[in-house]
Amino acid sequence: VRTEPAPARPTAAPARQSSLRDRNLALVLEAVATASEPLSRADLAETTGLTRATVSTLVDVLIEGRFISELEPRRTRTAGRPATDLVLSGDGLVGIGLEANVDYLAASVVDLAGCVHRHTVVHADQRGREPEAVLRELARLVGQIIDACDREGLRAVGVTLAVPGLVDGDAGLVRTAPNLGWTDVDAAAVLGSAPQLAGLPLHVDNEANLGALAELDRGGGDGGPSFLYISGEIGVGAGIVIDGSLFRGARGWSGEIGHVAVHSDTSVASCRCGAVGCLETVAGQDALLAAAGVESVDALIQAATASRRDALRALAAAGRALGVAAAGALNMLDVVDVVLGGIYPPLIAWLRSDIERELGARVLSARWAPPRLRAGSVGAEAAVLGAAHSVVRSALATPAAYL
Ligand SMILES: [Zn+2]
């Protein structure tokens, strides 16, 4: 079983390996990235346990590599050179996130400090299109984005593509994305054909996992949170975060909550995966809109606000199904927090009571540790932002590889 390693915390003992400099670069960068306020070179020496001379050399390399930048010198009361604080650079290296989803394509550019420089969404139904055509369109889009970054003096250091399905991330393969109709698609090969992507690391990951990572990044604060992130789109996926790390499962294919059964009524239409009673056939976007008799999530919100019976009934059914599926996961995982993402946050007012009733009735530990439900704080773009953040996270963890 594989979990994503938590980022290394700065330690008092500097590394003593042959790759000493590379590891110390990472150590210093980590200290800058995790500091609650900007640190000077002297602060960094104290935090990392490295000498001031070593820290100064490493800081110069990181400034040159555009990982960190210097703020205006701080005035001090004592004599000598004023201290200069260091922060992650907002105008140097950037990560690019892409998303191929069922009814839209998206791209985001995020800098090392976590600021979003660019966010593009192209709304169009991707079902029935050849995977290669979708990926070529994404390749064109990311090519234009990298050109724009070049013009703005930003250096793209990698691309991660989010897809709603099972992926072999390092190989860049999408094994299956049922709602897109993709099977064994070599996404990295098609995307990599864009000349602007030559030499850039390219990864593919599951959209709910990336959404959960974006939520984890935003959460901050308490260090090692555990939560079940449920992303509602045409399909429904989950990202499982345990003690601050994404739990990916044995092959990276965990979190397919959309295909957890919530009923076994064979008279109802079966799921795109071929099975009967899957969560997403009740709580996925298409199922929800069809049951409510509306065309869009906005129309569903209007109908629910106007207390239209079909809309309220559809949302109640979705809430019950989400509660049943989430209760199963909570019983298995010993997690108390459920975070709703994708289309669900603006609908949570109508989903909450049914989800909470099912959680309360079905989670064995509910009496002692009541399940908590909340809307995600990142919004509908969580997966594509998480994709861009995953590139940034990798650059921050191994700066020497990007110099
Ligand atoms: Zn299914």
mmCIF file of C-alpha atoms in Angstrom, residues 82-309:
data_model
loop_
_atom_site.group_PDB
_atom_site.id
_atom_site.type_symbol
_atom_site.label_atom_id
_atom_site.label_comp_id
_atom_site.label_asym_id
_atom_site.label_seq_id
_atom_site.Cartn_x
_atom_site.Cartn_y
_atom_site.Cartn_z
ATOM 1 C CA PRO A 82 20.100 45.256 7.597
ATOM 2 C CA ALA A 83 18.457 41.808 7.404
ATOM 3 C CA THR A 84 16.836 40.874 4.115
ATOM 4 C CA ASP A 85 13.822 38.597 4.289
ATOM 5 C CA LEU A 86 13.312 35.807 1.804
ATOM 6 C CA VAL A 87 10.047 34.513 0.353
ATOM 7 C CA LEU A 88 8.982 32.027 -2.313
ATOM 8 C CA SER A 89 9.157 33.706 -5.686
ATOM 9 C CA GLY A 90 5.831 34.713 -7.219
ATOM 10 C CA ASP A 91 7.259 35.581 -10.622
ATOM 11 C CA GLY A 92 9.755 32.805 -11.338
ATOM 12 C CA LEU A 93 8.786 29.168 -11.705
ATOM 13 C CA VAL A 94 5.222 28.013 -12.323
ATOM 14 C CA GLY A 95 3.376 24.703 -12.455
ATOM 15 C CA ILE A 96 0.724 24.042 -15.060
ATOM 16 C CA GLY A 97 -2.422 22.042 -14.348
ATOM 17 C CA LEU A 98 -4.706 20.667 -17.040
ATOM 18 C CA GLU A 99 -8.053 18.937 -16.689
ATOM 19 C CA ALA A 100 -9.977 16.821 -19.177
ATOM 20 C CA ASN A 101 -13.448 16.360 -17.779
ATOM 21 C CA VAL A 102 -16.705 15.229 -19.292
ATOM 22 C CA ASP A 103 -18.215 18.629 -20.024
ATOM 23 C CA TYR A 104 -15.191 20.967 -19.925
ATOM 24 C CA LEU A 105 -11.444 21.329 -20.400
ATOM 25 C CA ALA A 106 -9.435 23.520 -18.018
ATOM 26 C CA ALA A 107 -5.933 24.851 -17.471
ATOM 27 C CA SER A 108 -4.311 26.694 -14.548
ATOM 28 C CA VAL A 109 -0.949 28.301 -13.899
ATOM 29 C CA VAL A 110 0.184 28.488 -10.266
ATOM 30 C CA ASP A 111 3.445 29.993 -8.939
ATOM 31 C CA LEU A 112 5.605 28.657 -6.116
ATOM 32 C CA ALA A 113 3.867 30.911 -3.611
ATOM 33 C CA GLY A 114 0.533 29.342 -4.585
ATOM 34 C CA CYS A 115 -0.893 32.306 -6.517
ATOM 35 C CA VAL A 116 -2.968 31.567 -9.609
ATOM 36 C CA HIS A 117 -1.613 33.474 -12.633
ATOM 37 C CA ARG A 118 -3.993 32.130 -15.227
ATOM 38 C CA HIS A 119 -7.150 30.033 -15.257
ATOM 39 C CA THR A 120 -8.889 28.938 -18.441
ATOM 40 C CA VAL A 121 -12.045 26.837 -18.785
ATOM 41 C CA VAL A 122 -13.474 25.674 -22.123
ATOM 42 C CA HIS A 123 -17.041 24.396 -21.654
ATOM 43 C CA ALA A 124 -17.879 21.713 -24.220
ATOM 44 C CA ASP A 125 -19.156 18.165 -24.018
ATOM 45 C CA GLN A 126 -16.219 15.818 -24.567
ATOM 46 C CA ARG A 127 -18.298 12.614 -24.834
ATOM 47 C CA GLY A 128 -18.199 11.018 -28.251
ATOM 48 C CA ARG A 129 -14.926 12.765 -29.139
ATOM 49 C CA GLU A 130 -11.852 10.696 -29.854
ATOM 50 C CA PRO A 131 -9.445 10.842 -26.880
ATOM 51 C CA GLU A 132 -6.663 11.930 -29.239
ATOM 52 C CA ALA A 133 -8.761 14.897 -30.417
ATOM 53 C CA VAL A 134 -9.414 15.990 -26.823
ATOM 54 C CA LEU A 135 -5.745 15.628 -25.909
ATOM 55 C CA ARG A 136 -4.571 17.468 -29.043
ATOM 56 C CA GLU A 137 -6.872 20.358 -28.080
ATOM 57 C CA LEU A 138 -5.347 20.333 -24.580
ATOM 58 C CA ALA A 139 -1.856 20.214 -26.130
ATOM 59 C CA ARG A 140 -2.667 23.329 -28.187
ATOM 60 C CA LEU A 141 -4.091 25.048 -25.099
ATOM 61 C CA VAL A 142 -1.068 24.263 -22.927
ATOM 62 C CA GLY A 143 1.259 25.298 -25.766
ATOM 63 C CA GLN A 144 -0.416 28.726 -25.897
ATOM 64 C CA ILE A 145 -0.237 28.996 -22.118
ATOM 65 C CA ILE A 146 3.481 28.193 -22.025
ATOM 66 C CA ASP A 147 4.096 30.786 -24.761
ATOM 67 C CA ALA A 148 2.193 33.345 -22.677
ATOM 68 C CA CYS A 149 4.221 32.405 -19.578
ATOM 69 C CA ASP A 150 7.428 32.905 -21.597
ATOM 70 C CA ARG A 151 6.277 36.386 -22.612
ATOM 71 C CA GLU A 152 5.546 37.210 -18.957
ATOM 72 C CA GLY A 153 8.937 35.919 -17.858
ATOM 73 C CA LEU A 154 7.503 32.894 -16.040
ATOM 74 C CA ARG A 155 9.211 29.523 -16.442
ATOM 75 C CA ALA A 156 6.924 26.466 -16.611
ATOM 76 C CA VAL A 157 8.557 23.534 -14.812
ATOM 77 C CA GLY A 158 6.013 20.767 -15.419
ATOM 78 C CA VAL A 159 2.489 19.785 -16.397
ATOM 79 C CA THR A 160 -0.006 17.548 -14.617
ATOM 80 C CA LEU A 161 -3.224 16.430 -16.285
ATOM 81 C CA ALA A 162 -6.310 15.620 -14.186
ATOM 82 C CA VAL A 163 -8.726 13.043 -15.568
ATOM 83 C CA PRO A 164 -11.856 11.436 -14.065
ATOM 84 C CA GLY A 165 -10.670 7.840 -14.064
ATOM 85 C CA LEU A 166 -7.981 5.310 -13.237
ATOM 86 C CA VAL A 167 -4.490 6.318 -14.328
ATOM 87 C CA ASP A 168 -0.941 4.982 -14.376
ATOM 88 C CA GLY A 169 0.364 8.406 -13.503
ATOM 89 C CA ASP A 170 4.087 7.972 -14.034
ATOM 90 C CA ALA A 171 3.547 6.281 -17.404
ATOM 91 C CA GLY A 172 1.038 8.980 -18.378
ATOM 92 C CA LEU A 173 -1.600 6.347 -19.187
ATOM 93 C CA VAL A 174 -5.335 6.659 -18.600
ATOM 94 C CA ARG A 175 -6.532 3.090 -17.946
ATOM 95 C CA THR A 176 -10.213 3.913 -17.903
ATOM 96 C CA ALA A 177 -12.333 7.050 -17.705
ATOM 97 C CA PRO A 178 -15.836 5.571 -18.081
ATOM 98 C CA ASN A 179 -17.715 8.841 -18.498
ATOM 99 C CA LEU A 180 -15.285 10.064 -21.164
ATOM 100 C CA GLY A 181 -15.371 6.642 -22.830
ATOM 101 C CA TRP A 182 -11.557 6.350 -22.626
ATOM 102 C CA THR A 183 -9.753 3.024 -22.266
ATOM 103 C CA ASP A 184 -5.951 2.605 -22.272
ATOM 104 C CA VAL A 185 -5.191 6.078 -23.636
ATOM 105 C CA ASP A 186 -1.544 7.195 -23.754
ATOM 106 C CA ALA A 187 -2.252 10.788 -22.692
ATOM 107 C CA ALA A 188 1.408 11.695 -22.166
ATOM 108 C CA ALA A 189 2.320 10.695 -25.733
ATOM 109 C CA VAL A 190 -0.315 12.962 -27.313
ATOM 110 C CA LEU A 191 0.207 15.901 -24.921
ATOM 111 C CA GLY A 192 3.964 15.572 -25.228
ATOM 112 C CA SER A 193 3.693 16.197 -28.976
ATOM 113 C CA ALA A 194 3.251 19.922 -28.281
ATOM 114 C CA PRO A 195 6.689 21.452 -29.020
ATOM 115 C CA GLN A 196 6.409 23.753 -25.989
ATOM 116 C CA LEU A 197 6.255 20.691 -23.708
ATOM 117 C CA ALA A 198 9.547 19.235 -24.911
ATOM 118 C CA GLY A 199 11.657 18.306 -21.902
ATOM 119 C CA LEU A 200 8.962 19.176 -19.334
ATOM 120 C CA PRO A 201 7.928 16.527 -16.785
ATOM 121 C CA LEU A 202 4.398 15.383 -17.636
ATOM 122 C CA HIS A 203 2.152 13.484 -15.212
ATOM 123 C CA VAL A 204 -1.421 12.258 -15.234
ATOM 124 C CA ASP A 205 -3.490 11.929 -12.066
ATOM 125 C CA ASN A 206 -7.030 11.293 -10.933
ATOM 126 C CA GLU A 207 -9.146 14.451 -10.661
ATOM 127 C CA ALA A 208 -10.611 13.654 -7.230
ATOM 128 C CA ASN A 209 -7.134 12.915 -5.823
ATOM 129 C CA LEU A 210 -5.889 16.265 -7.133
ATOM 130 C CA GLY A 211 -8.992 18.030 -5.788
ATOM 131 C CA ALA A 212 -8.303 16.507 -2.371
ATOM 132 C CA LEU A 213 -4.685 17.723 -2.546
ATOM 133 C CA ALA A 214 -5.881 21.260 -3.408
ATOM 134 C CA GLU A 215 -8.212 21.094 -0.415
ATOM 135 C CA LEU A 216 -5.350 19.831 1.761
ATOM 136 C CA ASP A 217 -3.107 22.719 0.608
ATOM 137 C CA ARG A 218 -5.842 25.254 1.352
ATOM 138 C CA GLY A 219 -6.642 23.758 4.738
ATOM 139 C CA GLY A 220 -3.181 24.354 6.216
ATOM 140 C CA GLY A 221 -2.958 24.927 9.944
ATOM 141 C CA ASP A 222 -3.407 21.703 11.802
ATOM 142 C CA GLY A 223 -0.672 19.692 10.070
ATOM 143 C CA GLY A 224 -2.138 16.261 9.566
ATOM 144 C CA PRO A 225 -5.825 16.418 8.736
ATOM 145 C CA SER A 226 -7.794 13.340 7.679
ATOM 146 C CA PHE A 227 -10.839 13.686 5.435
ATOM 147 C CA LEU A 228 -12.864 12.085 2.677
ATOM 148 C CA TYR A 229 -13.131 14.475 -0.279
ATOM 149 C CA ILE A 230 -16.050 13.724 -2.609
ATOM 150 C CA SER A 231 -15.955 15.410 -5.988
ATOM 151 C CA GLY A 232 -19.255 15.606 -7.862
ATOM 152 C CA GLU A 233 -19.100 15.994 -11.629
ATOM 153 C CA ILE A 234 -20.834 13.885 -14.295
ATOM 154 C CA GLY A 235 -19.037 11.110 -12.427
ATOM 155 C CA VAL A 236 -18.377 11.074 -8.676
ATOM 156 C CA GLY A 237 -14.876 10.447 -7.314
ATOM 157 C CA ALA A 238 -13.220 10.602 -3.910
ATOM 158 C CA GLY A 239 -9.825 11.552 -2.577
ATOM 159 C CA ILE A 240 -8.884 9.935 0.727
ATOM 160 C CA VAL A 241 -6.570 11.999 2.959
ATOM 161 C CA ILE A 242 -5.178 10.281 6.067
ATOM 162 C CA ASP A 243 -2.944 12.228 8.486
ATOM 163 C CA GLY A 244 -2.174 14.867 5.854
ATOM 164 C CA SER A 245 -1.256 12.388 3.097
ATOM 165 C CA LEU A 246 -3.240 11.241 0.106
ATOM 166 C CA PHE A 247 -4.033 7.525 0.359
ATOM 167 C CA ARG A 248 -3.763 6.202 -3.175
ATOM 168 C CA GLY A 249 -4.254 2.474 -2.673
ATOM 169 C CA ALA A 250 -2.069 -0.377 -3.926
ATOM 170 C CA ARG A 251 -1.980 0.780 -7.573
ATOM 171 C CA GLY A 252 -3.083 4.383 -7.173
ATOM 172 C CA TRP A 253 -6.690 3.537 -7.989
ATOM 173 C CA SER A 254 -8.446 4.206 -4.680
ATOM 174 C CA GLY A 255 -11.391 6.536 -4.200
ATOM 175 C CA GLU A 256 -13.819 5.273 -6.857
ATOM 176 C CA ILE A 257 -16.771 6.066 -4.614
ATOM 177 C CA GLY A 258 -18.922 6.823 -7.669
ATOM 178 C CA HIS A 259 -19.048 3.071 -8.323
ATOM 179 C CA VAL A 260 -19.984 2.090 -4.778
ATOM 180 C CA ALA A 261 -23.465 0.549 -4.867
ATOM 181 C CA VAL A 262 -26.251 2.487 -3.127
ATOM 182 C CA HIS A 263 -29.079 0.235 -4.350
ATOM 183 C CA SER A 264 -29.532 -2.997 -6.324
ATOM 184 C CA ASP A 265 -32.659 -2.121 -8.289
ATOM 185 C CA THR A 266 -32.062 -3.601 -11.753
ATOM 186 C CA SER A 267 -35.122 -1.809 -13.173
ATOM 187 C CA VAL A 268 -33.119 1.437 -13.057
ATOM 188 C CA ALA A 269 -30.606 2.322 -15.797
ATOM 189 C CA SER A 270 -27.152 0.847 -15.158
ATOM 190 C CA CYS A 271 -23.962 2.847 -14.738
ATOM 191 C CA ARG A 272 -21.460 3.677 -17.503
ATOM 192 C CA CYS A 273 -19.170 1.142 -15.813
ATOM 193 C CA GLY A 274 -21.740 -1.612 -16.504
ATOM 194 C CA ALA A 275 -22.820 -2.204 -12.897
ATOM 195 C CA VAL A 276 -26.187 -1.442 -11.305
ATOM 196 C CA GLY A 277 -26.887 0.989 -8.461
ATOM 197 C CA CYS A 278 -23.636 3.005 -8.535
ATOM 198 C CA LEU A 279 -23.613 6.245 -6.503
ATOM 199 C CA GLU A 280 -23.048 8.370 -9.605
ATOM 200 C CA THR A 281 -26.260 7.053 -11.231
ATOM 201 C CA VAL A 282 -28.129 8.850 -8.415
ATOM 202 C CA ALA A 283 -25.818 11.693 -7.315
ATOM 203 C CA GLY A 284 -23.749 12.412 -10.431
ATOM 204 C CA GLN A 285 -24.489 15.664 -12.270
ATOM 205 C CA ASP A 286 -26.388 14.109 -15.204
ATOM 206 C CA ALA A 287 -28.485 11.852 -12.965
ATOM 207 C CA LEU A 288 -29.279 14.725 -10.602
ATOM 208 C CA LEU A 289 -30.272 17.154 -13.374
ATOM 209 C CA ALA A 290 -32.370 14.528 -15.197
ATOM 210 C CA ALA A 291 -34.237 13.595 -12.013
ATOM 211 C CA ALA A 292 -34.867 17.275 -11.274
ATOM 212 C CA GLY A 293 -35.952 17.970 -14.863
ATOM 213 C CA VAL A 294 -33.469 20.826 -15.364
ATOM 214 C CA GLU A 295 -30.564 21.491 -17.755
ATOM 215 C CA SER A 296 -27.858 22.973 -15.555
ATOM 216 C CA VAL A 297 -26.618 23.201 -11.968
ATOM 217 C CA ASP A 298 -27.671 26.880 -11.915
ATOM 218 C CA ALA A 299 -31.180 25.875 -12.972
ATOM 219 C CA LEU A 300 -31.187 23.193 -10.265
ATOM 220 C CA ILE A 301 -30.275 25.808 -7.628
ATOM 221 C CA GLN A 302 -33.067 28.093 -8.880
ATOM 222 C CA ALA A 303 -35.584 25.240 -8.869
ATOM 223 C CA ALA A 304 -34.552 24.159 -5.376
ATOM 224 C CA THR A 305 -34.681 27.760 -4.130
ATOM 225 C CA ALA A 306 -38.227 27.963 -5.523
ATOM 226 C CA SER A 307 -39.002 24.684 -3.656
ATOM 227 C CA ARG A 308 -39.911 22.862 -6.860
ATOM 228 C CA ARG A 309 -40.829 19.329 -5.908
#
